[in-house]
CSV table of C-alpha atoms in Angstrom, one decimal:
chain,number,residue,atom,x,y,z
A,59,UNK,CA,8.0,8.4,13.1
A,60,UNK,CA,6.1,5.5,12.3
A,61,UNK,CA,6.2,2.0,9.8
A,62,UNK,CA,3.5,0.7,7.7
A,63,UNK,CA,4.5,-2.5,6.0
A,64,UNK,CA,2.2,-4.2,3.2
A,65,UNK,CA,2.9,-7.5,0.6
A,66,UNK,CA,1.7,-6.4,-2.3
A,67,UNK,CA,1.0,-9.0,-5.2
A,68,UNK,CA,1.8,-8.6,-9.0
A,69,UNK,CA,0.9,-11.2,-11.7
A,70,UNK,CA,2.9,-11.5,-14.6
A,71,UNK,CA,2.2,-12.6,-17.7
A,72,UNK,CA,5.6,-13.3,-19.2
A,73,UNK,CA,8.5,-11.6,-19.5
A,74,UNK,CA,8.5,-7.5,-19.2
A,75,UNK,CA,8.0,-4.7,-17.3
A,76,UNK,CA,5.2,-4.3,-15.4
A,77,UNK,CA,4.4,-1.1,-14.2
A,78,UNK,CA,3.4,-0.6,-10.7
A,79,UNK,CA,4.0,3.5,-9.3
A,80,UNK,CA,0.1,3.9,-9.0
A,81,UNK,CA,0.0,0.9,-6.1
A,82,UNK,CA,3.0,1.9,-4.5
A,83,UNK,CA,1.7,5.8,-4.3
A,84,UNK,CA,-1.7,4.1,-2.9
A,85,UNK,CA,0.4,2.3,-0.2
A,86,UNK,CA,2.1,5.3,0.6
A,87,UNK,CA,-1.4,7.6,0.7
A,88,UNK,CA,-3.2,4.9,2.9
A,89,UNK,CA,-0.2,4.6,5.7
A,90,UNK,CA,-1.3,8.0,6.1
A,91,UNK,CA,2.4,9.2,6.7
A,92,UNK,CA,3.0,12.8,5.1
A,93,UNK,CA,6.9,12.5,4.5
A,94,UNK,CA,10.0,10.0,4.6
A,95,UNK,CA,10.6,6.9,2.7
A,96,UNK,CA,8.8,3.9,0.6
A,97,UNK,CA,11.5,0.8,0.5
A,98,UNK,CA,9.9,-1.4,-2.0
A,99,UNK,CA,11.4,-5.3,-2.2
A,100,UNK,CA,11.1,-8.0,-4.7
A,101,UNK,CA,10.9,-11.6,-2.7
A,102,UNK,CA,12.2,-13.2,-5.6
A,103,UNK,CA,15.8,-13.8,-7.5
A,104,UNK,CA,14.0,-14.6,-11.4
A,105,UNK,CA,11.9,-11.0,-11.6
A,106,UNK,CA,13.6,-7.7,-10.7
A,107,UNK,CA,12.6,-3.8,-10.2
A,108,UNK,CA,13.6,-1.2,-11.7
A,109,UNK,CA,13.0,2.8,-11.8
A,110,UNK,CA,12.3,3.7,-15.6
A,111,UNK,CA,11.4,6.1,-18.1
A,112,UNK,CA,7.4,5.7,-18.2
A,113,UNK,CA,6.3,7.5,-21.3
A,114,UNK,CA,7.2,5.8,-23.9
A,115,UNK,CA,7.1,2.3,-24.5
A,116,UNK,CA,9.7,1.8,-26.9
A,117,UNK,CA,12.4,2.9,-24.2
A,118,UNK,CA,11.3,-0.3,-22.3
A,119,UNK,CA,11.4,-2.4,-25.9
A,120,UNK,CA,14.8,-1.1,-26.1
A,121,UNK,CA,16.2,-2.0,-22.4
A,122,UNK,CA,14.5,-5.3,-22.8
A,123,UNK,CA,15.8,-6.7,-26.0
A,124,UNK,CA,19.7,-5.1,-24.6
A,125,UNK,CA,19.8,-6.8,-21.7
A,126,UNK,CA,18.2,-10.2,-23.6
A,127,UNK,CA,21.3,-9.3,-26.2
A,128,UNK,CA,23.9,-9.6,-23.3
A,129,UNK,CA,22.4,-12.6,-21.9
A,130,UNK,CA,20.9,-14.8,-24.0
A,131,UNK,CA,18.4,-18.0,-23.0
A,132,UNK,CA,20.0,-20.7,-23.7
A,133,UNK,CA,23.8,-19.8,-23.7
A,134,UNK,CA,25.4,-23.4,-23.4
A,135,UNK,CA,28.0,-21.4,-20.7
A,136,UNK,CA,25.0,-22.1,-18.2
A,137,UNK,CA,24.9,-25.1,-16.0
A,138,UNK,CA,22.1,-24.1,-13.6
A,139,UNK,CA,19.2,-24.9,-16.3
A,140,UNK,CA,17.3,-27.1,-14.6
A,141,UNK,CA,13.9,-25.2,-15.2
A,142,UNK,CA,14.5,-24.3,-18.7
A,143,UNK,CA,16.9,-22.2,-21.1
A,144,UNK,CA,15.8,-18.8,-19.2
A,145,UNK,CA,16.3,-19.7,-16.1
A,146,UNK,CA,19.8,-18.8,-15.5
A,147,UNK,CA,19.0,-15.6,-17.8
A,148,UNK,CA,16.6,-14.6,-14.8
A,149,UNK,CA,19.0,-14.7,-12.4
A,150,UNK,CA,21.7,-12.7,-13.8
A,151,UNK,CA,19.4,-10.0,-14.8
A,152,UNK,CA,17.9,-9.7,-11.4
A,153,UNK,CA,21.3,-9.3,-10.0
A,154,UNK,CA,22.1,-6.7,-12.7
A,155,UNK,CA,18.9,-4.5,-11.4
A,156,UNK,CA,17.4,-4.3,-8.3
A,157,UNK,CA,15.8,-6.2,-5.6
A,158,UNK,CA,15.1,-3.1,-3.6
A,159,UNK,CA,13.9,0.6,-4.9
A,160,UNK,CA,13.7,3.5,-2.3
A,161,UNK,CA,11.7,6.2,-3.6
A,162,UNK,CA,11.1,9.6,-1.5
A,163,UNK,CA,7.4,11.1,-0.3
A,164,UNK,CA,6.5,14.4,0.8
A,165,UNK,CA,3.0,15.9,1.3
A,166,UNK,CA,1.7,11.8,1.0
A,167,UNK,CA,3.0,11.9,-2.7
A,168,UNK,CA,6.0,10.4,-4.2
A,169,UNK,CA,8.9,12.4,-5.5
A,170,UNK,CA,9.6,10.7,-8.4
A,171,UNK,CA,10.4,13.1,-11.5
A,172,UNK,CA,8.5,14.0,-14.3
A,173,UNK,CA,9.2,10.9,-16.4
A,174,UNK,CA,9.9,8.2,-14.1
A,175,UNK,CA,7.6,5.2,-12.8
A,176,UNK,CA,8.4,1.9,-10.6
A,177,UNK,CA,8.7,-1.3,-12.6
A,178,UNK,CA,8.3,-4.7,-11.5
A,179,UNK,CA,10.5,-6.7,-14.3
A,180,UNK,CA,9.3,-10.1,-14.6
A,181,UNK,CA,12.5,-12.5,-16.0
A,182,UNK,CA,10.8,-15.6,-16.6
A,183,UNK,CA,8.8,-16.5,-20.5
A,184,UNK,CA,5.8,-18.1,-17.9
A,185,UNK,CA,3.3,-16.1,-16.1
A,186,UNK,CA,3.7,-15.5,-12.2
A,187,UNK,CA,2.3,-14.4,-9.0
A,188,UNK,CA,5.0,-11.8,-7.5
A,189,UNK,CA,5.0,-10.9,-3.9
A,190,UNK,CA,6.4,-7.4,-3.1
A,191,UNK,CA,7.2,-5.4,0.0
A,192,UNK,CA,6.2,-2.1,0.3
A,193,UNK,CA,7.3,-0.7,3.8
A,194,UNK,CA,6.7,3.3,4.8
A,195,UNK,CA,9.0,5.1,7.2
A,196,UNK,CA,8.2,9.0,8.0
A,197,UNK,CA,6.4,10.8,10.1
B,2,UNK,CA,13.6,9.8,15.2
B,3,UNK,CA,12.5,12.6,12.9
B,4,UNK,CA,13.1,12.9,8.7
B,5,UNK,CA,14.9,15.8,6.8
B,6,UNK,CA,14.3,16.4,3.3
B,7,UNK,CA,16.0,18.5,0.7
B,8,UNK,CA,16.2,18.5,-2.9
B,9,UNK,CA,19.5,19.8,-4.3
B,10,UNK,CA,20.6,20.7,-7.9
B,11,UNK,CA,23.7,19.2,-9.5
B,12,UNK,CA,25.0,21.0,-12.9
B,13,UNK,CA,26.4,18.9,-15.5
B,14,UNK,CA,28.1,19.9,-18.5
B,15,UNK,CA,28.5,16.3,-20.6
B,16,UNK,CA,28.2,12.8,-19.7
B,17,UNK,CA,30.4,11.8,-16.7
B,18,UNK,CA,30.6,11.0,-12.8
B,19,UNK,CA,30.2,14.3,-10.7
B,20,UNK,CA,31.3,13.9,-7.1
B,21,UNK,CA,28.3,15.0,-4.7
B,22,UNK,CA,30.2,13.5,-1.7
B,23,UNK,CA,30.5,16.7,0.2
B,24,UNK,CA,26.9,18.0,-0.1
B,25,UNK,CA,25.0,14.9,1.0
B,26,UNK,CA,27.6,15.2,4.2
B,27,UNK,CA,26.5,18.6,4.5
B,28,UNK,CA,22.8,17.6,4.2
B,29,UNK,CA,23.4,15.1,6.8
B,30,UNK,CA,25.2,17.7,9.4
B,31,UNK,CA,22.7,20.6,8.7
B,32,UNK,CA,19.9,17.8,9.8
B,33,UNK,CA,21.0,17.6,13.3
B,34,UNK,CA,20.7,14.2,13.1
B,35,UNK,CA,23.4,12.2,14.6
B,36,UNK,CA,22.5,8.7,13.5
B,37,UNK,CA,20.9,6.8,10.9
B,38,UNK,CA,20.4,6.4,7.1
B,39,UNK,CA,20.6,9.3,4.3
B,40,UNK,CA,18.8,8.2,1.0
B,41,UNK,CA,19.9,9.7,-2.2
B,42,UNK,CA,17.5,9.9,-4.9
B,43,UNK,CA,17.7,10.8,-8.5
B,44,UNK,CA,14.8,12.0,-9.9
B,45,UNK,CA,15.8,11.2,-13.9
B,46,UNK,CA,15.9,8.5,-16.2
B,47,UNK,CA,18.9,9.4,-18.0
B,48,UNK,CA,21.7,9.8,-15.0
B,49,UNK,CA,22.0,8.0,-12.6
B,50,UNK,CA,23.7,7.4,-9.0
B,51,UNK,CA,27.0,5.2,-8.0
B,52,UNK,CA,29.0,4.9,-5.0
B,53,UNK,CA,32.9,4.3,-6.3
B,54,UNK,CA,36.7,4.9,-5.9
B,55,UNK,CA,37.2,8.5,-6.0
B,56,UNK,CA,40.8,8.8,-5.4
B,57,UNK,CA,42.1,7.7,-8.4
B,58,UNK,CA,40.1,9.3,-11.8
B,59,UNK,CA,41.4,6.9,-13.9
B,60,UNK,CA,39.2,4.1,-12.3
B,61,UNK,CA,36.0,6.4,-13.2
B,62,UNK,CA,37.8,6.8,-16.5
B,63,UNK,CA,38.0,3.2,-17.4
B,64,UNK,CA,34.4,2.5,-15.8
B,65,UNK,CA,33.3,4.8,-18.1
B,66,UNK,CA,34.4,3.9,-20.8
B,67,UNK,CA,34.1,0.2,-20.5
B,68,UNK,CA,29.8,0.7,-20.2
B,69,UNK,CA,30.1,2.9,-23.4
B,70,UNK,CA,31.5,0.0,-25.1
B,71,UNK,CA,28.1,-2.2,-23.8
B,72,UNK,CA,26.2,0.3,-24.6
B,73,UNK,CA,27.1,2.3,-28.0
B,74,UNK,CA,25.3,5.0,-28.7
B,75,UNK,CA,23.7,5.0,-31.9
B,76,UNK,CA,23.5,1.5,-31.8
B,77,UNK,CA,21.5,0.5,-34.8
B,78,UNK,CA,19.0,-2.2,-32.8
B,79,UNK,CA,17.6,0.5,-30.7
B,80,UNK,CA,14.2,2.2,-32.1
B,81,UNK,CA,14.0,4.8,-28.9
B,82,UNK,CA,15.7,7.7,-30.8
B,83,UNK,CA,14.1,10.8,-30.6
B,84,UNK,CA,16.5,12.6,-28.6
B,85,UNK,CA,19.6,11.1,-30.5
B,86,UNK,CA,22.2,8.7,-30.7
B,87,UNK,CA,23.0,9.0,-26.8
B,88,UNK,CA,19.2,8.9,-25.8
B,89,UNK,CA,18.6,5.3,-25.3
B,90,UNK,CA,22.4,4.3,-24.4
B,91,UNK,CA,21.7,7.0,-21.1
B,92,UNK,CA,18.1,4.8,-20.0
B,93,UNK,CA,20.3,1.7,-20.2
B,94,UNK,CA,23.3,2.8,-18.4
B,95,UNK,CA,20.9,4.2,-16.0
B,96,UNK,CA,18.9,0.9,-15.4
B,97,UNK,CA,22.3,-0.9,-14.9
B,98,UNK,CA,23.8,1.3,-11.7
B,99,UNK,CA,21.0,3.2,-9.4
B,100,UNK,CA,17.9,5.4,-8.7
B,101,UNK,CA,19.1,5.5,-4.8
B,102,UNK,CA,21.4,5.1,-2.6
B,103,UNK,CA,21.2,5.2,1.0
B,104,UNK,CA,24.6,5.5,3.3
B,105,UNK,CA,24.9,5.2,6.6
B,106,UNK,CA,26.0,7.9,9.1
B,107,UNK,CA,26.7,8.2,13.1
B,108,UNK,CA,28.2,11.1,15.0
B,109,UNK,CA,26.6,13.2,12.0
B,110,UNK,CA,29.7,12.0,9.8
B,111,UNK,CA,28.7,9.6,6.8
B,112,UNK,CA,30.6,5.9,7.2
B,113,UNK,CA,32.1,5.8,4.0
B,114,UNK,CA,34.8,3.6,3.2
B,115,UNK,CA,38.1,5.4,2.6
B,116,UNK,CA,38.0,5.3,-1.2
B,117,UNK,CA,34.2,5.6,-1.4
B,118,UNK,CA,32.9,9.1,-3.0
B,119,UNK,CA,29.1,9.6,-3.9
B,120,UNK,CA,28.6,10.2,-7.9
B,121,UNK,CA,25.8,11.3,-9.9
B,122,UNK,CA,26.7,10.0,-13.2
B,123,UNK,CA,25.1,12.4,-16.2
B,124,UNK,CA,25.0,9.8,-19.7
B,125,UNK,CA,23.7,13.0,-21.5
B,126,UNK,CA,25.8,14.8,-24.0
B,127,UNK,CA,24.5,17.9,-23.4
B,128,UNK,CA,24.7,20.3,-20.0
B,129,UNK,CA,21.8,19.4,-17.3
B,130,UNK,CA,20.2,20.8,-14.3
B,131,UNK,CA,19.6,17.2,-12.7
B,132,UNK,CA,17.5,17.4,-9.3
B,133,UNK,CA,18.3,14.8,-6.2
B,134,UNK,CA,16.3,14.5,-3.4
B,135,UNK,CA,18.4,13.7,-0.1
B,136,UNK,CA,16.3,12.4,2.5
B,137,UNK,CA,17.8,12.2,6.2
B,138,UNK,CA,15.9,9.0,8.7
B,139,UNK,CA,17.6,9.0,12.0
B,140,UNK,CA,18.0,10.3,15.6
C,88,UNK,CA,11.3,4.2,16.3
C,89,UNK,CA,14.6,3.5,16.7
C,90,UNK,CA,18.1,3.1,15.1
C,91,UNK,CA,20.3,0.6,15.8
C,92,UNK,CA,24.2,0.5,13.7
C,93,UNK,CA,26.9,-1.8,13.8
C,94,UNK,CA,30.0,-2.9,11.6
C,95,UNK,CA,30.9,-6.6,11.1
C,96,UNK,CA,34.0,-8.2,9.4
C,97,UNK,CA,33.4,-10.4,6.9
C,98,UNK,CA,36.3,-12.5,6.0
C,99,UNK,CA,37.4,-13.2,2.0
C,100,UNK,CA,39.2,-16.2,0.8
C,101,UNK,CA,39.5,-14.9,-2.6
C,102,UNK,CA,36.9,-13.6,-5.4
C,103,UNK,CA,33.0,-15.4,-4.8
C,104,UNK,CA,30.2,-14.7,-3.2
C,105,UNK,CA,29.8,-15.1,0.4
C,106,UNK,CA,26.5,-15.6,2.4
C,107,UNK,CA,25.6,-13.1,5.0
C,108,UNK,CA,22.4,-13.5,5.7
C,109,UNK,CA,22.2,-15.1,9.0
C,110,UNK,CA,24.9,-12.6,10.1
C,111,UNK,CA,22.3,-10.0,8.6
C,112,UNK,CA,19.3,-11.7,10.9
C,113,UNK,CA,20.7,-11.7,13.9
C,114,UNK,CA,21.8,-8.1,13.8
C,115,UNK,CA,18.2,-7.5,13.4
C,116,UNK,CA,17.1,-10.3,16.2
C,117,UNK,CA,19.7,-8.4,18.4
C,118,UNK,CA,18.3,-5.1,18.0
C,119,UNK,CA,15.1,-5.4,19.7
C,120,UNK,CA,13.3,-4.0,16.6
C,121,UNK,CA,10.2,-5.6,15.3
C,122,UNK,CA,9.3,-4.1,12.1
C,123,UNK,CA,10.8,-2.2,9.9
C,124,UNK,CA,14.1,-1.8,7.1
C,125,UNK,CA,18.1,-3.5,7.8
C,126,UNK,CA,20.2,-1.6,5.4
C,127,UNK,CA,23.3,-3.4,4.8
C,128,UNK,CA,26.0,-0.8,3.6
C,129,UNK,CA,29.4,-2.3,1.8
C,130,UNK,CA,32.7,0.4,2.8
C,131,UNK,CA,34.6,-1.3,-0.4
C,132,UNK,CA,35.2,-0.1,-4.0
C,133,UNK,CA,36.3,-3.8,-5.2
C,134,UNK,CA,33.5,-5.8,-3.3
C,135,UNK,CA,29.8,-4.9,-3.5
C,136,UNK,CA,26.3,-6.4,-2.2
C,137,UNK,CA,23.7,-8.9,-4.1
C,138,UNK,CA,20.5,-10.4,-2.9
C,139,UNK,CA,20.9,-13.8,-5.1
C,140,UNK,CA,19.7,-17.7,-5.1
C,141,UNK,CA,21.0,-19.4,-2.2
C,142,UNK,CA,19.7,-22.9,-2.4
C,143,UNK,CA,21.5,-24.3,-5.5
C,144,UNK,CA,25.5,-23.0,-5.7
C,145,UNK,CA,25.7,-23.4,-9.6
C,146,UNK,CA,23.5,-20.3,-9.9
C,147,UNK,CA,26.0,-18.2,-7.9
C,148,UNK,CA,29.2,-20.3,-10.2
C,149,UNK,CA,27.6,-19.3,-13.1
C,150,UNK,CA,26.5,-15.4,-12.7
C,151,UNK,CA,30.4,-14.6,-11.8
C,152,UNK,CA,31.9,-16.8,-14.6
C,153,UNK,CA,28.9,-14.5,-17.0
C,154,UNK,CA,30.1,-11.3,-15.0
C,155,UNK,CA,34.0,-12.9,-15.7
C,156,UNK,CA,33.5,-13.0,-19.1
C,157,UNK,CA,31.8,-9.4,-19.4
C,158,UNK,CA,34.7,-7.8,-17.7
C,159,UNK,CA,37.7,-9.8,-17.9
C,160,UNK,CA,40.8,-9.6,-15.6
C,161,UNK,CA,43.7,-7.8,-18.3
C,162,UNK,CA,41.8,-6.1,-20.3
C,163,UNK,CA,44.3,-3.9,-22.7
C,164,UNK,CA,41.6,-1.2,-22.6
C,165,UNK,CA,42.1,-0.6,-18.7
C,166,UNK,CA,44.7,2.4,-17.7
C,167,UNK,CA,43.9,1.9,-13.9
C,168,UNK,CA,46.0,-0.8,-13.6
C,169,UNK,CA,48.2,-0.4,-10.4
C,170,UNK,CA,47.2,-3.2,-8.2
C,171,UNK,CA,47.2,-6.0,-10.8
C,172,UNK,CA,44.9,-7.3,-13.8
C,173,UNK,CA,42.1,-7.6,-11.0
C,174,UNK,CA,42.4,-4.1,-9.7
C,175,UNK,CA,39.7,-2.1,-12.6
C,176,UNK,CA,37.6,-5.1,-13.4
C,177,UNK,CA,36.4,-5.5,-9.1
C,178,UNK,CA,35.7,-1.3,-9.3
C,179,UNK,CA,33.1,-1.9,-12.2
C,180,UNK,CA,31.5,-5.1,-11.0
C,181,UNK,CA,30.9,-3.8,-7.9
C,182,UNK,CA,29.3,-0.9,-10.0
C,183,UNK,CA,26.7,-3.0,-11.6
C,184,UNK,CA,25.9,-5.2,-8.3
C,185,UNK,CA,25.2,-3.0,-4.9
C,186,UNK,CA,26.9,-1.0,-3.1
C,187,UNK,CA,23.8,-0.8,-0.1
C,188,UNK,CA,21.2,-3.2,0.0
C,189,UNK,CA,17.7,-2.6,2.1
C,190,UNK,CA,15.9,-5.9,3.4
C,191,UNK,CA,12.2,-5.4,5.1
C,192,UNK,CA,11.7,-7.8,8.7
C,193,UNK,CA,8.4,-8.0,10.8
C,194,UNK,CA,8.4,-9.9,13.9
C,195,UNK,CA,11.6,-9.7,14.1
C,196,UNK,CA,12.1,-12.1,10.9
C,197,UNK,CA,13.9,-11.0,7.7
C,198,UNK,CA,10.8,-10.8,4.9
C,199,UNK,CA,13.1,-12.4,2.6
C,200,UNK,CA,12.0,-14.9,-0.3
C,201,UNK,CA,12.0,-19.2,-0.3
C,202,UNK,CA,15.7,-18.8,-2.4
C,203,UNK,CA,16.6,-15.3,-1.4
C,204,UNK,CA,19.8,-14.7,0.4
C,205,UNK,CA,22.0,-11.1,0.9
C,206,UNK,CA,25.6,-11.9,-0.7
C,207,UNK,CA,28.8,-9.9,-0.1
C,208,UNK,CA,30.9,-10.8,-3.3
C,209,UNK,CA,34.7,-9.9,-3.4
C,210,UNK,CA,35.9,-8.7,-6.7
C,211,UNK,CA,39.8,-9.3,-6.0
C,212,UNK,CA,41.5,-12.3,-5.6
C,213,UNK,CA,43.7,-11.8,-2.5
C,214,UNK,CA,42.0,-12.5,0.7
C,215,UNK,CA,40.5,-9.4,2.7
C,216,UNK,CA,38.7,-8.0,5.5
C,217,UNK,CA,35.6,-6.8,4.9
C,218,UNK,CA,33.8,-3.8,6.6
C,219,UNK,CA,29.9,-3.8,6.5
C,220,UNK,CA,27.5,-1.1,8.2
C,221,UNK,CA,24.4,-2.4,9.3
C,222,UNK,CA,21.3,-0.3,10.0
C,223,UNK,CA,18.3,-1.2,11.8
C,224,UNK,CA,15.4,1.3,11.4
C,225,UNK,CA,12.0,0.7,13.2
C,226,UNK,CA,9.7,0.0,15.8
């Protein structure tokens, strides 16, 4: 058994999903360990991730404008608004989703299905640098 | 430490929790592993995984049927239709509970809280073959 | 590698969130291990997990009055209604929030974020005792 641990960073450009399967497969093919488990963590509560459907990008459209829908910028229940009408927004969605994915590898490959990729979901309108960690346990 | 890896099936006929309690235990004990994590991974974009009361199927009941009331299918704001009314409704309710869940386990016995069962939860209308890969880390 | 498990208690004055992150820390400082995944593992069906804000508390005040007013105590359209008008709304917010929660340390340090901090948030509004599993996997 062994652990390869890597920060990973993601610029955003508003808010979205921004997908990032291809750098977390590269993390996982350069640790050089064959099978076990990629834990991948979001250092931040105002961007999330989130497992999705990859193929088509109106399923993304879709999720995004929902979850906008159920928690709208600006809602005058807020208090904690001090940097701006989606702040508060970014929170809650973050704690709706995920701050940590695990995703199986065997054979050095994730085992993700046919129409799934990894998505870094940035809640904030302004563009950001994102720092992820991408840790590998297996042997 | 050492890593076991399996993939099982789980049949569904309609959308609703299936327990899967019982065969991730028996993952876990055919392992030989006495100690450690086992993550549960679902490799599909319209089910998902929770971890809930599974005593009582009248709490999985109302659960159930409080999401479909967030998330309607044939809601007329979504444009991701193809597959019918229920095809962007299941990518939502998916995004909003989990790709993975990992539970702890010692003596080769999962720690599960009393009421705690292990659920995939289809949000297809129609039957599925839906594939999980269980994933043992220990010692 | 190596595996280190142990349950703590965490005590519940009524529904909120409660910081655990230093209990979470030294778990990890106690274990020995340098590098690699704490998985933090919540027995309960009517508390969950979050990874949240932790510097300013109107953040946390306002996602559970948001989460209040998405699933409000009484509902008429609950059945499972035996241990009060609390009872099914704690089962589904602990649905959308975490049941398991998986934080990456090096050096013995949680890798958390500036404003990150791991949350166990009781659903019910009686006081309880809390059981949470912690796992240490790594090197």
């Amino acid at each position: 058994m062994s652990v390869h641990q890597t920060v990973i960073t993601v610029s955003t450009e508003g808010s979205g999903t921004y997908e990032i399967t291809d750098r977390i497969a590269a993390e996982v093919r350069r640790s050089g360990v064959s099978r076990g488990l990629v834990n991948i963590f979001c250092r931040h509560t105002s961007c999330s991730l989130v497992v999705f459907e990859n193929a088509d990008p109106s399923a993304r459209a879709d999720l995004e404008a929902w979850l906008d829908r159920q928690v709208p910028a600006g809602d005058p229940h807020f208090t904690h608004t001090a940097e701006g009408p989606d702040d508060m927004p970014s929170h809650i969605k973050m704690a709706l989703t995920r701050t940590a994915e695990s995703v199986p590898f065997a054979d050095g490959r994730l085992l993700l299905g046919a129409w799934q990729g990894v998505f870094l979901w940035e809640h904030r309108t302004s563009p950001h640098q994102r720092g992820v960690v991408v840790t590998v346990l297996g042997e």
